[in-house]
């Protein structure tokens, strides 16, 4: 599974405008939900918030990978973006977040969900890619960097 299979230009925002963690989660969830409706947005947001209550998904190095599952989706969806200003996220290393990848999907796809999380984590482990993504000026540039990195 390639990350670019789960990510589309309309679900990438450069820059993300939110300045607080909960606002950032909502902004990403709304991107992921697309035209699915407010009930899906609220279900996704509840799922992502519940996961954040267990342990922050701010993994360090200015990166967060919030995620959640709901029966209201039938496939995995990724939304991503670069924060206009760093956002306090209770990250594991204490640093604010600048780069976010949100992963949401159906409860029935637990295995694929874990594989996708691993894929995102491995990709973002590369400091040069993280730095380049943070400098992107458009969703297309962001996606092209992800695509190129996955092909390498």
mmCIF file of N, CA and C in Angstrom, residues 11-130:
data_model
loop_
_atom_site.group_PDB
_atom_site.id
_atom_site.type_symbol
_atom_site.label_atom_id
_atom_site.label_comp_id
_atom_site.label_asym_id
_atom_site.label_seq_id
_atom_site.Cartn_x
_atom_site.Cartn_y
_atom_site.Cartn_z
ATOM 1 N N UNK A 11 -7.212 16.742 0.016
ATOM 2 C CA UNK A 11 -7.064 16.431 1.437
ATOM 3 C C UNK A 11 -5.697 16.853 1.980
ATOM 4 N N UNK A 12 -5.026 17.720 1.234
ATOM 5 C CA UNK A 12 -3.757 18.309 1.687
ATOM 6 C C UNK A 12 -3.964 19.808 1.793
ATOM 7 N N UNK A 13 -3.570 20.385 2.924
ATOM 8 C CA UNK A 13 -3.698 21.828 3.091
ATOM 9 C C UNK A 13 -2.350 22.415 3.493
ATOM 10 N N UNK A 14 -1.920 23.362 2.685
ATOM 11 C CA UNK A 14 -0.671 24.081 2.912
ATOM 12 C C UNK A 14 -0.989 25.571 2.767
ATOM 13 N N UNK A 15 -1.097 26.305 3.852
ATOM 14 C CA UNK A 15 -0.877 25.891 5.237
ATOM 15 C C UNK A 15 -2.177 25.534 5.954
ATOM 16 N N UNK A 16 -2.016 24.747 7.024
ATOM 17 C CA UNK A 16 -3.096 24.532 7.972
ATOM 18 C C UNK A 16 -3.155 25.777 8.850
ATOM 19 N N UNK A 17 -4.310 26.357 9.020
ATOM 20 C CA UNK A 17 -4.444 27.649 9.701
ATOM 21 C C UNK A 17 -4.624 27.566 11.217
ATOM 22 N N UNK A 18 -4.995 26.400 11.719
ATOM 23 C CA UNK A 18 -5.294 26.257 13.145
ATOM 24 C C UNK A 18 -4.081 26.550 14.013
ATOM 25 N N UNK A 19 -4.376 27.124 15.187
ATOM 26 C CA UNK A 19 -3.301 27.476 16.124
ATOM 27 C C UNK A 19 -3.396 26.730 17.448
ATOM 28 N N UNK A 20 -4.429 25.900 17.593
ATOM 29 C CA UNK A 20 -4.617 25.099 18.807
ATOM 30 C C UNK A 20 -4.844 23.641 18.398
ATOM 31 N N UNK A 21 -4.465 22.717 19.272
ATOM 32 C CA UNK A 21 -4.534 21.291 18.961
ATOM 33 C C UNK A 21 -5.928 20.856 18.530
ATOM 34 N N UNK A 22 -6.953 21.179 19.310
ATOM 35 C CA UNK A 22 -8.289 20.710 18.975
ATOM 36 C C UNK A 22 -8.780 21.308 17.651
ATOM 37 N N UNK A 23 -8.444 22.562 17.408
ATOM 38 C CA UNK A 23 -8.812 23.186 16.134
ATOM 39 C C UNK A 23 -8.097 22.497 14.973
ATOM 40 N N UNK A 24 -6.847 22.125 15.198
ATOM 41 C CA UNK A 24 -6.076 21.428 14.166
ATOM 42 C C UNK A 24 -6.686 20.059 13.870
ATOM 43 N N UNK A 25 -7.080 19.344 14.916
ATOM 44 C CA UNK A 25 -7.728 18.052 14.702
ATOM 45 C C UNK A 25 -9.003 18.219 13.887
ATOM 46 N N UNK A 26 -9.797 19.231 14.214
ATOM 47 C CA UNK A 26 -11.042 19.474 13.464
ATOM 48 C C UNK A 26 -10.735 19.821 12.007
ATOM 49 N N UNK A 27 -9.748 20.676 11.779
ATOM 50 C CA UNK A 27 -9.395 21.065 10.415
ATOM 51 C C UNK A 27 -9.001 19.845 9.582
ATOM 52 N N UNK A 28 -8.196 18.960 10.159
ATOM 53 C CA UNK A 28 -7.772 17.752 9.456
ATOM 54 C C UNK A 28 -8.940 16.792 9.222
ATOM 55 N N UNK A 29 -9.782 16.630 10.237
ATOM 56 C CA UNK A 29 -10.953 15.749 10.098
ATOM 57 C C UNK A 29 -11.880 16.261 9.007
ATOM 58 N N UNK A 30 -12.093 17.568 8.952
ATOM 59 C CA UNK A 30 -12.951 18.127 7.905
ATOM 60 C C UNK A 30 -12.361 17.881 6.524
ATOM 61 N N UNK A 31 -11.036 17.972 6.410
ATOM 62 C CA UNK A 31 -10.386 17.647 5.134
ATOM 63 C C UNK A 31 -10.623 16.180 4.771
ATOM 64 N N UNK A 32 -10.449 15.302 5.745
ATOM 65 C CA UNK A 32 -10.609 13.868 5.493
ATOM 66 C C UNK A 32 -12.053 13.512 5.148
ATOM 67 N N UNK A 33 -13.003 14.145 5.830
ATOM 68 C CA UNK A 33 -14.418 13.826 5.621
ATOM 69 C C UNK A 33 -14.907 14.310 4.264
ATOM 70 N N UNK A 34 -14.327 15.383 3.757
ATOM 71 C CA UNK A 34 -14.748 15.914 2.465
ATOM 72 C C UNK A 34 -16.223 16.264 2.490
ATOM 73 N N UNK A 35 -16.967 15.713 1.561
ATOM 74 C CA UNK A 35 -18.398 16.026 1.450
ATOM 75 C C UNK A 35 -19.272 14.997 2.156
ATOM 76 N N UNK A 36 -18.706 14.217 3.037
ATOM 77 C CA UNK A 36 -19.455 13.142 3.684
ATOM 78 C C UNK A 36 -20.509 13.627 4.685
ATOM 79 N N UNK A 37 -20.466 14.869 5.111
ATOM 80 C CA UNK A 37 -21.494 15.382 6.011
ATOM 81 C C UNK A 37 -21.017 15.590 7.432
ATOM 82 N N UNK A 38 -21.759 16.417 8.143
ATOM 83 C CA UNK A 38 -21.389 16.810 9.499
ATOM 84 C C UNK A 38 -21.422 15.638 10.480
ATOM 85 N N UNK A 39 -22.319 14.684 10.278
ATOM 86 C CA UNK A 39 -22.365 13.531 11.180
ATOM 87 C C UNK A 39 -21.082 12.711 11.097
ATOM 88 N N UNK A 40 -20.509 12.597 9.908
ATOM 89 C CA UNK A 40 -19.240 11.881 9.741
ATOM 90 C C UNK A 40 -18.101 12.688 10.371
ATOM 91 N N UNK A 41 -18.112 14.001 10.166
ATOM 92 C CA UNK A 41 -17.094 14.861 10.783
ATOM 93 C C UNK A 41 -17.104 14.668 12.295
ATOM 94 N N UNK A 42 -18.271 14.720 12.901
ATOM 95 C CA UNK A 42 -18.366 14.605 14.356
ATOM 96 C C UNK A 42 -17.947 13.220 14.848
ATOM 97 N N UNK A 43 -18.308 12.165 14.116
ATOM 98 C CA UNK A 43 -17.903 10.807 14.501
ATOM 99 C C UNK A 43 -16.382 10.651 14.407
ATOM 100 N N UNK A 44 -15.796 11.171 13.333
ATOM 101 C CA UNK A 44 -14.341 11.102 13.177
ATOM 102 C C UNK A 44 -13.630 11.907 14.260
ATOM 103 N N UNK A 45 -14.135 13.093 14.516
ATOM 104 C CA UNK A 45 -13.510 13.944 15.524
ATOM 105 C C UNK A 45 -13.566 13.282 16.901
ATOM 106 N N UNK A 46 -14.694 12.683 17.225
ATOM 107 C CA UNK A 46 -14.836 11.976 18.503
ATOM 108 C C UNK A 46 -13.814 10.836 18.598
ATOM 109 N N UNK A 47 -13.671 10.080 17.524
ATOM 110 C CA UNK A 47 -12.727 8.966 17.499
ATOM 111 C C UNK A 47 -11.280 9.444 17.664
ATOM 112 N N UNK A 48 -10.931 10.496 16.955
ATOM 113 C CA UNK A 48 -9.563 11.032 17.024
ATOM 114 C C UNK A 48 -9.300 11.627 18.409
ATOM 115 N N UNK A 49 -10.261 12.349 18.951
ATOM 116 C CA UNK A 49 -10.097 12.905 20.310
ATOM 117 C C UNK A 49 -9.949 11.793 21.348
ATOM 118 N N UNK A 50 -10.754 10.742 21.211
ATOM 119 C CA UNK A 50 -10.649 9.618 22.153
ATOM 120 C C UNK A 50 -9.260 9.007 22.096
ATOM 121 N N UNK A 51 -8.702 8.859 20.907
ATOM 122 C CA UNK A 51 -7.351 8.315 20.763
ATOM 123 C C UNK A 51 -6.319 9.245 21.390
ATOM 124 N N UNK A 52 -6.484 10.547 21.182
ATOM 125 C CA UNK A 52 -5.557 11.528 21.765
ATOM 126 C C UNK A 52 -5.606 11.518 23.289
ATOM 127 N N UNK A 53 -6.767 11.187 23.859
ATOM 128 C CA UNK A 53 -6.910 11.146 25.314
ATOM 129 C C UNK A 53 -6.083 10.008 25.923
ATOM 130 N N UNK A 54 -5.824 8.971 25.143
ATOM 131 C CA UNK A 54 -5.026 7.846 25.613
ATOM 132 C C UNK A 54 -3.548 8.232 25.643
ATOM 133 N N UNK A 55 -3.049 8.792 24.553
ATOM 134 C CA UNK A 55 -1.656 9.216 24.426
ATOM 135 C C UNK A 55 -1.548 10.109 23.203
ATOM 136 N N UNK A 56 -0.813 11.179 23.340
ATOM 137 C CA UNK A 56 -0.648 12.101 22.215
ATOM 138 C C UNK A 56 -0.045 11.392 21.011
ATOM 139 N N UNK A 57 -0.545 11.744 19.843
ATOM 140 C CA UNK A 57 0.019 11.213 18.602
ATOM 141 C C UNK A 57 1.056 12.167 18.025
ATOM 142 N N UNK A 58 1.468 13.142 18.818
ATOM 143 C CA UNK A 58 2.606 13.983 18.458
ATOM 144 C C UNK A 58 3.852 13.140 18.686
ATOM 145 N N UNK A 59 4.420 12.610 17.609
ATOM 146 C CA UNK A 59 5.488 11.611 17.734
ATOM 147 C C UNK A 59 6.872 12.231 17.898
ATOM 148 N N UNK A 60 6.966 13.546 17.804
ATOM 149 C CA UNK A 60 8.253 14.217 17.947
ATOM 150 C C UNK A 60 8.748 14.784 16.638
ATOM 151 N N UNK A 61 9.809 15.581 16.730
ATOM 152 C CA UNK A 61 10.427 16.203 15.553
ATOM 153 C C UNK A 61 9.436 17.093 14.795
ATOM 154 N N UNK A 62 8.428 17.636 15.512
ATOM 155 C CA UNK A 62 7.469 18.529 14.881
ATOM 156 C C UNK A 62 6.389 17.825 14.080
ATOM 157 N N UNK A 63 6.204 16.508 14.318
ATOM 158 C CA UNK A 63 5.265 15.694 13.548
ATOM 159 C C UNK A 63 4.172 15.114 14.441
ATOM 160 N N UNK A 64 2.942 15.104 13.928
ATOM 161 C CA UNK A 64 1.834 14.410 14.591
ATOM 162 C C UNK A 64 1.132 13.520 13.569
ATOM 163 N N UNK A 65 0.689 12.366 14.047
ATOM 164 C CA UNK A 65 -0.068 11.437 13.200
ATOM 165 C C UNK A 65 -1.344 11.040 13.951
ATOM 166 N N UNK A 66 -2.270 11.982 14.107
ATOM 167 C CA UNK A 66 -3.527 11.622 14.773
ATOM 168 C C UNK A 66 -4.282 10.596 13.929
ATOM 169 N N UNK A 67 -5.011 9.734 14.618
ATOM 170 C CA UNK A 67 -5.734 8.695 13.883
ATOM 171 C C UNK A 67 -6.926 8.206 14.686
ATOM 172 N N UNK A 68 -7.869 7.606 13.958
ATOM 173 C CA UNK A 68 -9.060 7.065 14.596
ATOM 174 C C UNK A 68 -9.818 6.169 13.636
ATOM 175 N N UNK A 69 -10.798 5.472 14.197
ATOM 176 C CA UNK A 69 -11.611 4.558 13.390
ATOM 177 C C UNK A 69 -13.086 4.753 13.718
ATOM 178 N N UNK A 70 -13.914 4.561 12.717
ATOM 179 C CA UNK A 70 -15.356 4.677 12.883
ATOM 180 C C UNK A 70 -16.067 3.789 11.864
ATOM 181 N N UNK A 71 -17.223 3.234 12.232
ATOM 182 C CA UNK A 71 -17.981 2.439 11.259
ATOM 183 C C UNK A 71 -18.608 3.294 10.152
ATOM 184 N N UNK A 72 -18.502 4.616 10.265
ATOM 185 C CA UNK A 72 -19.102 5.502 9.260
ATOM 186 C C UNK A 72 -18.261 5.621 7.988
ATOM 187 N N UNK A 73 -17.058 5.033 8.002
ATOM 188 C CA UNK A 73 -16.216 5.029 6.803
ATOM 189 C C UNK A 73 -16.110 3.611 6.271
ATOM 190 N N UNK A 74 -15.888 3.492 4.976
ATOM 191 C CA UNK A 74 -15.721 2.164 4.398
ATOM 192 C C UNK A 74 -14.322 1.929 3.837
ATOM 193 N N UNK A 75 -13.444 2.930 3.981
ATOM 194 C CA UNK A 75 -12.061 2.770 3.531
ATOM 195 C C UNK A 75 -11.159 3.737 4.295
ATOM 196 N N UNK A 76 -9.856 3.477 4.244
ATOM 197 C CA UNK A 76 -8.882 4.360 4.881
ATOM 198 C C UNK A 76 -8.796 5.676 4.121
ATOM 199 N N UNK A 77 -8.594 6.765 4.864
ATOM 200 C CA UNK A 77 -8.450 8.092 4.278
ATOM 201 C C UNK A 77 -7.331 8.803 5.030
ATOM 202 N N UNK A 78 -6.496 9.505 4.297
ATOM 203 C CA UNK A 78 -5.438 10.315 4.894
ATOM 204 C C UNK A 78 -5.654 11.768 4.496
ATOM 205 N N UNK A 79 -5.480 12.655 5.474
ATOM 206 C CA UNK A 79 -5.438 14.097 5.226
ATOM 207 C C UNK A 79 -4.121 14.578 5.825
ATOM 208 N N UNK A 80 -3.551 15.616 5.248
ATOM 209 C CA UNK A 80 -2.244 16.061 5.722
ATOM 210 C C UNK A 80 -2.061 17.552 5.481
ATOM 211 N N UNK A 81 -1.054 18.099 6.129
ATOM 212 C CA UNK A 81 -0.738 19.491 5.887
ATOM 213 C C UNK A 81 0.411 19.988 6.732
ATOM 214 N N UNK A 82 0.767 21.217 6.454
ATOM 215 C CA UNK A 82 1.843 21.923 7.142
ATOM 216 C C UNK A 82 1.226 23.075 7.902
ATOM 217 N N UNK A 83 1.528 23.163 9.177
ATOM 218 C CA UNK A 83 0.961 24.224 10.016
ATOM 219 C C UNK A 83 1.584 25.572 9.674
ATOM 220 N N UNK A 84 0.729 26.575 9.587
ATOM 221 C CA UNK A 84 1.186 27.939 9.344
ATOM 222 C C UNK A 84 2.082 28.409 10.489
ATOM 223 N N UNK A 85 1.686 28.054 11.715
ATOM 224 C CA UNK A 85 2.464 28.329 12.920
ATOM 225 C C UNK A 85 2.527 27.044 13.728
ATOM 226 N N UNK A 86 3.649 26.763 14.392
ATOM 227 C CA UNK A 86 3.739 25.546 15.203
ATOM 228 C C UNK A 86 2.601 25.492 16.233
ATOM 229 N N UNK A 87 2.071 24.278 16.460
ATOM 230 C CA UNK A 87 0.930 24.071 17.348
ATOM 231 C C UNK A 87 1.350 23.183 18.519
ATOM 232 N N UNK A 88 1.080 23.651 19.729
ATOM 233 C CA UNK A 88 1.342 22.844 20.928
ATOM 234 C C UNK A 88 0.469 21.593 20.853
ATOM 235 N N UNK A 89 1.078 20.406 20.999
ATOM 236 C CA UNK A 89 0.362 19.161 20.757
ATOM 237 C C UNK A 89 0.615 18.118 21.837
ATOM 238 N N UNK A 90 1.300 18.500 22.911
ATOM 239 C CA UNK A 90 1.692 17.537 23.952
ATOM 240 C C UNK A 90 2.487 16.383 23.349
ATOM 241 N N UNK A 91 3.369 16.733 22.436
ATOM 242 C CA UNK A 91 4.179 15.733 21.732
ATOM 243 C C UNK A 91 5.124 15.014 22.686
ATOM 244 N N UNK A 92 5.550 13.833 22.285
ATOM 245 C CA UNK A 92 6.421 13.019 23.119
ATOM 246 C C UNK A 92 7.733 13.722 23.447
ATOM 247 N N UNK A 93 8.233 14.550 22.530
ATOM 248 C CA UNK A 93 9.482 15.272 22.780
ATOM 249 C C UNK A 93 9.238 16.703 23.279
ATOM 250 N N UNK A 94 7.977 17.081 23.479
ATOM 251 C CA UNK A 94 7.653 18.406 23.990
ATOM 252 C C UNK A 94 7.663 19.511 22.951
ATOM 253 N N UNK A 95 8.045 19.185 21.718
ATOM 254 C CA UNK A 95 8.099 20.201 20.664
ATOM 255 C C UNK A 95 6.726 20.398 20.033
ATOM 256 N N UNK A 96 6.427 21.619 19.595
ATOM 257 C CA UNK A 96 5.161 21.841 18.893
ATOM 258 C C UNK A 96 5.174 21.168 17.522
ATOM 259 N N UNK A 97 3.987 21.006 16.974
ATOM 260 C CA UNK A 97 3.806 20.297 15.710
ATOM 261 C C UNK A 97 3.765 21.278 14.548
ATOM 262 N N UNK A 98 4.428 20.896 13.456
ATOM 263 C CA UNK A 98 4.417 21.680 12.220
ATOM 264 C C UNK A 98 3.891 20.881 11.033
ATOM 265 N N UNK A 99 3.927 19.567 11.153
ATOM 266 C CA UNK A 99 3.572 18.677 10.054
ATOM 267 C C UNK A 99 2.614 17.618 10.585
ATOM 268 N N UNK A 100 1.455 17.468 9.930
ATOM 269 C CA UNK A 100 0.432 16.527 10.398
ATOM 270 C C UNK A 100 -0.055 15.616 9.287
ATOM 271 N N UNK A 101 -0.212 14.356 9.625
ATOM 272 C CA UNK A 101 -0.867 13.370 8.768
ATOM 273 C C UNK A 101 -1.966 12.739 9.612
ATOM 274 N N UNK A 102 -3.213 12.885 9.197
ATOM 275 C CA UNK A 102 -4.344 12.279 9.874
ATOM 276 C C UNK A 102 -4.735 11.012 9.117
ATOM 277 N N UNK A 103 -4.900 9.910 9.845
ATOM 278 C CA UNK A 103 -5.352 8.656 9.252
ATOM 279 C C UNK A 103 -6.658 8.252 9.920
ATOM 280 N N UNK A 104 -7.689 8.055 9.131
ATOM 281 C CA UNK A 104 -8.969 7.580 9.643
ATOM 282 C C UNK A 104 -9.475 6.462 8.739
ATOM 283 N N UNK A 105 -10.272 5.583 9.332
ATOM 284 C CA UNK A 105 -10.797 4.482 8.538
ATOM 285 C C UNK A 105 -11.840 3.706 9.298
ATOM 286 N N UNK A 106 -12.344 2.653 8.680
ATOM 287 C CA UNK A 106 -13.385 1.844 9.318
ATOM 288 C C UNK A 106 -12.811 0.968 10.423
ATOM 289 N N UNK A 107 -13.642 0.651 11.393
ATOM 290 C CA UNK A 107 -13.221 -0.235 12.477
ATOM 291 C C UNK A 107 -12.838 -1.608 11.940
ATOM 292 N N UNK A 108 -13.417 -1.996 10.833
ATOM 293 C CA UNK A 108 -13.164 -3.317 10.256
ATOM 294 C C UNK A 108 -11.799 -3.432 9.567
ATOM 295 N N UNK A 109 -11.083 -2.335 9.443
ATOM 296 C CA UNK A 109 -9.796 -2.352 8.725
ATOM 297 C C UNK A 109 -8.612 -2.132 9.663
ATOM 298 N N UNK A 110 -8.664 -2.775 10.835
ATOM 299 C CA UNK A 110 -7.609 -2.563 11.838
ATOM 300 C C UNK A 110 -6.219 -2.906 11.296
ATOM 301 N N UNK A 111 -6.096 -4.013 10.587
ATOM 302 C CA UNK A 111 -4.796 -4.414 10.051
ATOM 303 C C UNK A 111 -4.246 -3.415 9.052
ATOM 304 N N UNK A 112 -5.085 -2.981 8.122
ATOM 305 C CA UNK A 112 -4.667 -1.987 7.129
ATOM 306 C C UNK A 112 -4.350 -0.660 7.799
ATOM 307 N N UNK A 113 -5.089 -0.331 8.847
ATOM 308 C CA UNK A 113 -4.877 0.908 9.599
ATOM 309 C C UNK A 113 -3.466 0.908 10.209
ATOM 310 N N UNK A 114 -3.109 -0.197 10.849
ATOM 311 C CA UNK A 114 -1.785 -0.310 11.475
ATOM 312 C C UNK A 114 -0.687 -0.258 10.415
ATOM 313 N N UNK A 115 -0.892 -0.923 9.281
ATOM 314 C CA UNK A 115 0.100 -0.884 8.199
ATOM 315 C C UNK A 115 0.269 0.535 7.666
ATOM 316 N N UNK A 116 -0.835 1.258 7.513
ATOM 317 C CA UNK A 116 -0.762 2.632 7.011
ATOM 318 C C UNK A 116 -0.038 3.532 8.015
ATOM 319 N N UNK A 117 -0.315 3.342 9.314
ATOM 320 C CA UNK A 117 0.400 4.118 10.332
ATOM 321 C C UNK A 117 1.901 3.856 10.252
ATOM 322 N N UNK A 118 2.264 2.608 10.079
ATOM 323 C CA UNK A 118 3.676 2.256 9.946
ATOM 324 C C UNK A 118 4.298 2.895 8.721
ATOM 325 N N UNK A 119 3.557 2.893 7.636
ATOM 326 C CA UNK A 119 4.044 3.490 6.390
ATOM 327 C C UNK A 119 4.308 4.982 6.577
ATOM 328 N N UNK A 120 3.356 5.678 7.197
ATOM 329 C CA UNK A 120 3.507 7.113 7.437
ATOM 330 C C UNK A 120 4.706 7.358 8.358
ATOM 331 N N UNK A 121 4.808 6.587 9.434
ATOM 332 C CA UNK A 121 5.910 6.756 10.390
ATOM 333 C C UNK A 121 7.264 6.547 9.741
ATOM 334 N N UNK A 122 7.386 5.474 8.947
ATOM 335 C CA UNK A 122 8.668 5.205 8.273
ATOM 336 C C UNK A 122 9.037 6.327 7.313
ATOM 337 N N UNK A 123 8.062 6.826 6.608
ATOM 338 C CA UNK A 123 8.306 7.904 5.662
ATOM 339 C C UNK A 123 8.788 9.161 6.388
ATOM 340 N N UNK A 124 8.127 9.496 7.488
ATOM 341 C CA UNK A 124 8.445 10.727 8.211
ATOM 342 C C UNK A 124 9.661 10.590 9.116
ATOM 343 N N UNK A 125 10.205 9.404 9.210
ATOM 344 C CA UNK A 125 11.436 9.194 9.968
ATOM 345 C C UNK A 125 12.609 9.906 9.295
ATOM 346 N N UNK A 126 12.486 10.141 8.003
ATOM 347 C CA UNK A 126 13.555 10.769 7.218
ATOM 348 C C UNK A 126 13.540 12.289 7.416
ATOM 349 N N UNK A 127 14.547 12.798 8.100
ATOM 350 C CA UNK A 127 14.622 14.237 8.392
ATOM 351 C C UNK A 127 14.611 15.106 7.136
ATOM 352 N N UNK A 128 15.332 14.746 6.067
ATOM 353 C CA UNK A 128 15.294 15.596 4.875
ATOM 354 C C UNK A 128 13.885 15.713 4.285
ATOM 355 N N UNK A 129 13.121 14.614 4.317
ATOM 356 C CA UNK A 129 11.754 14.674 3.806
ATOM 357 C C UNK A 129 10.880 15.547 4.707
ATOM 358 N N UNK A 130 10.985 15.370 6.014
ATOM 359 C CA UNK A 130 10.209 16.216 6.943
ATOM 360 C C UNK A 130 10.490 17.686 6.674
#
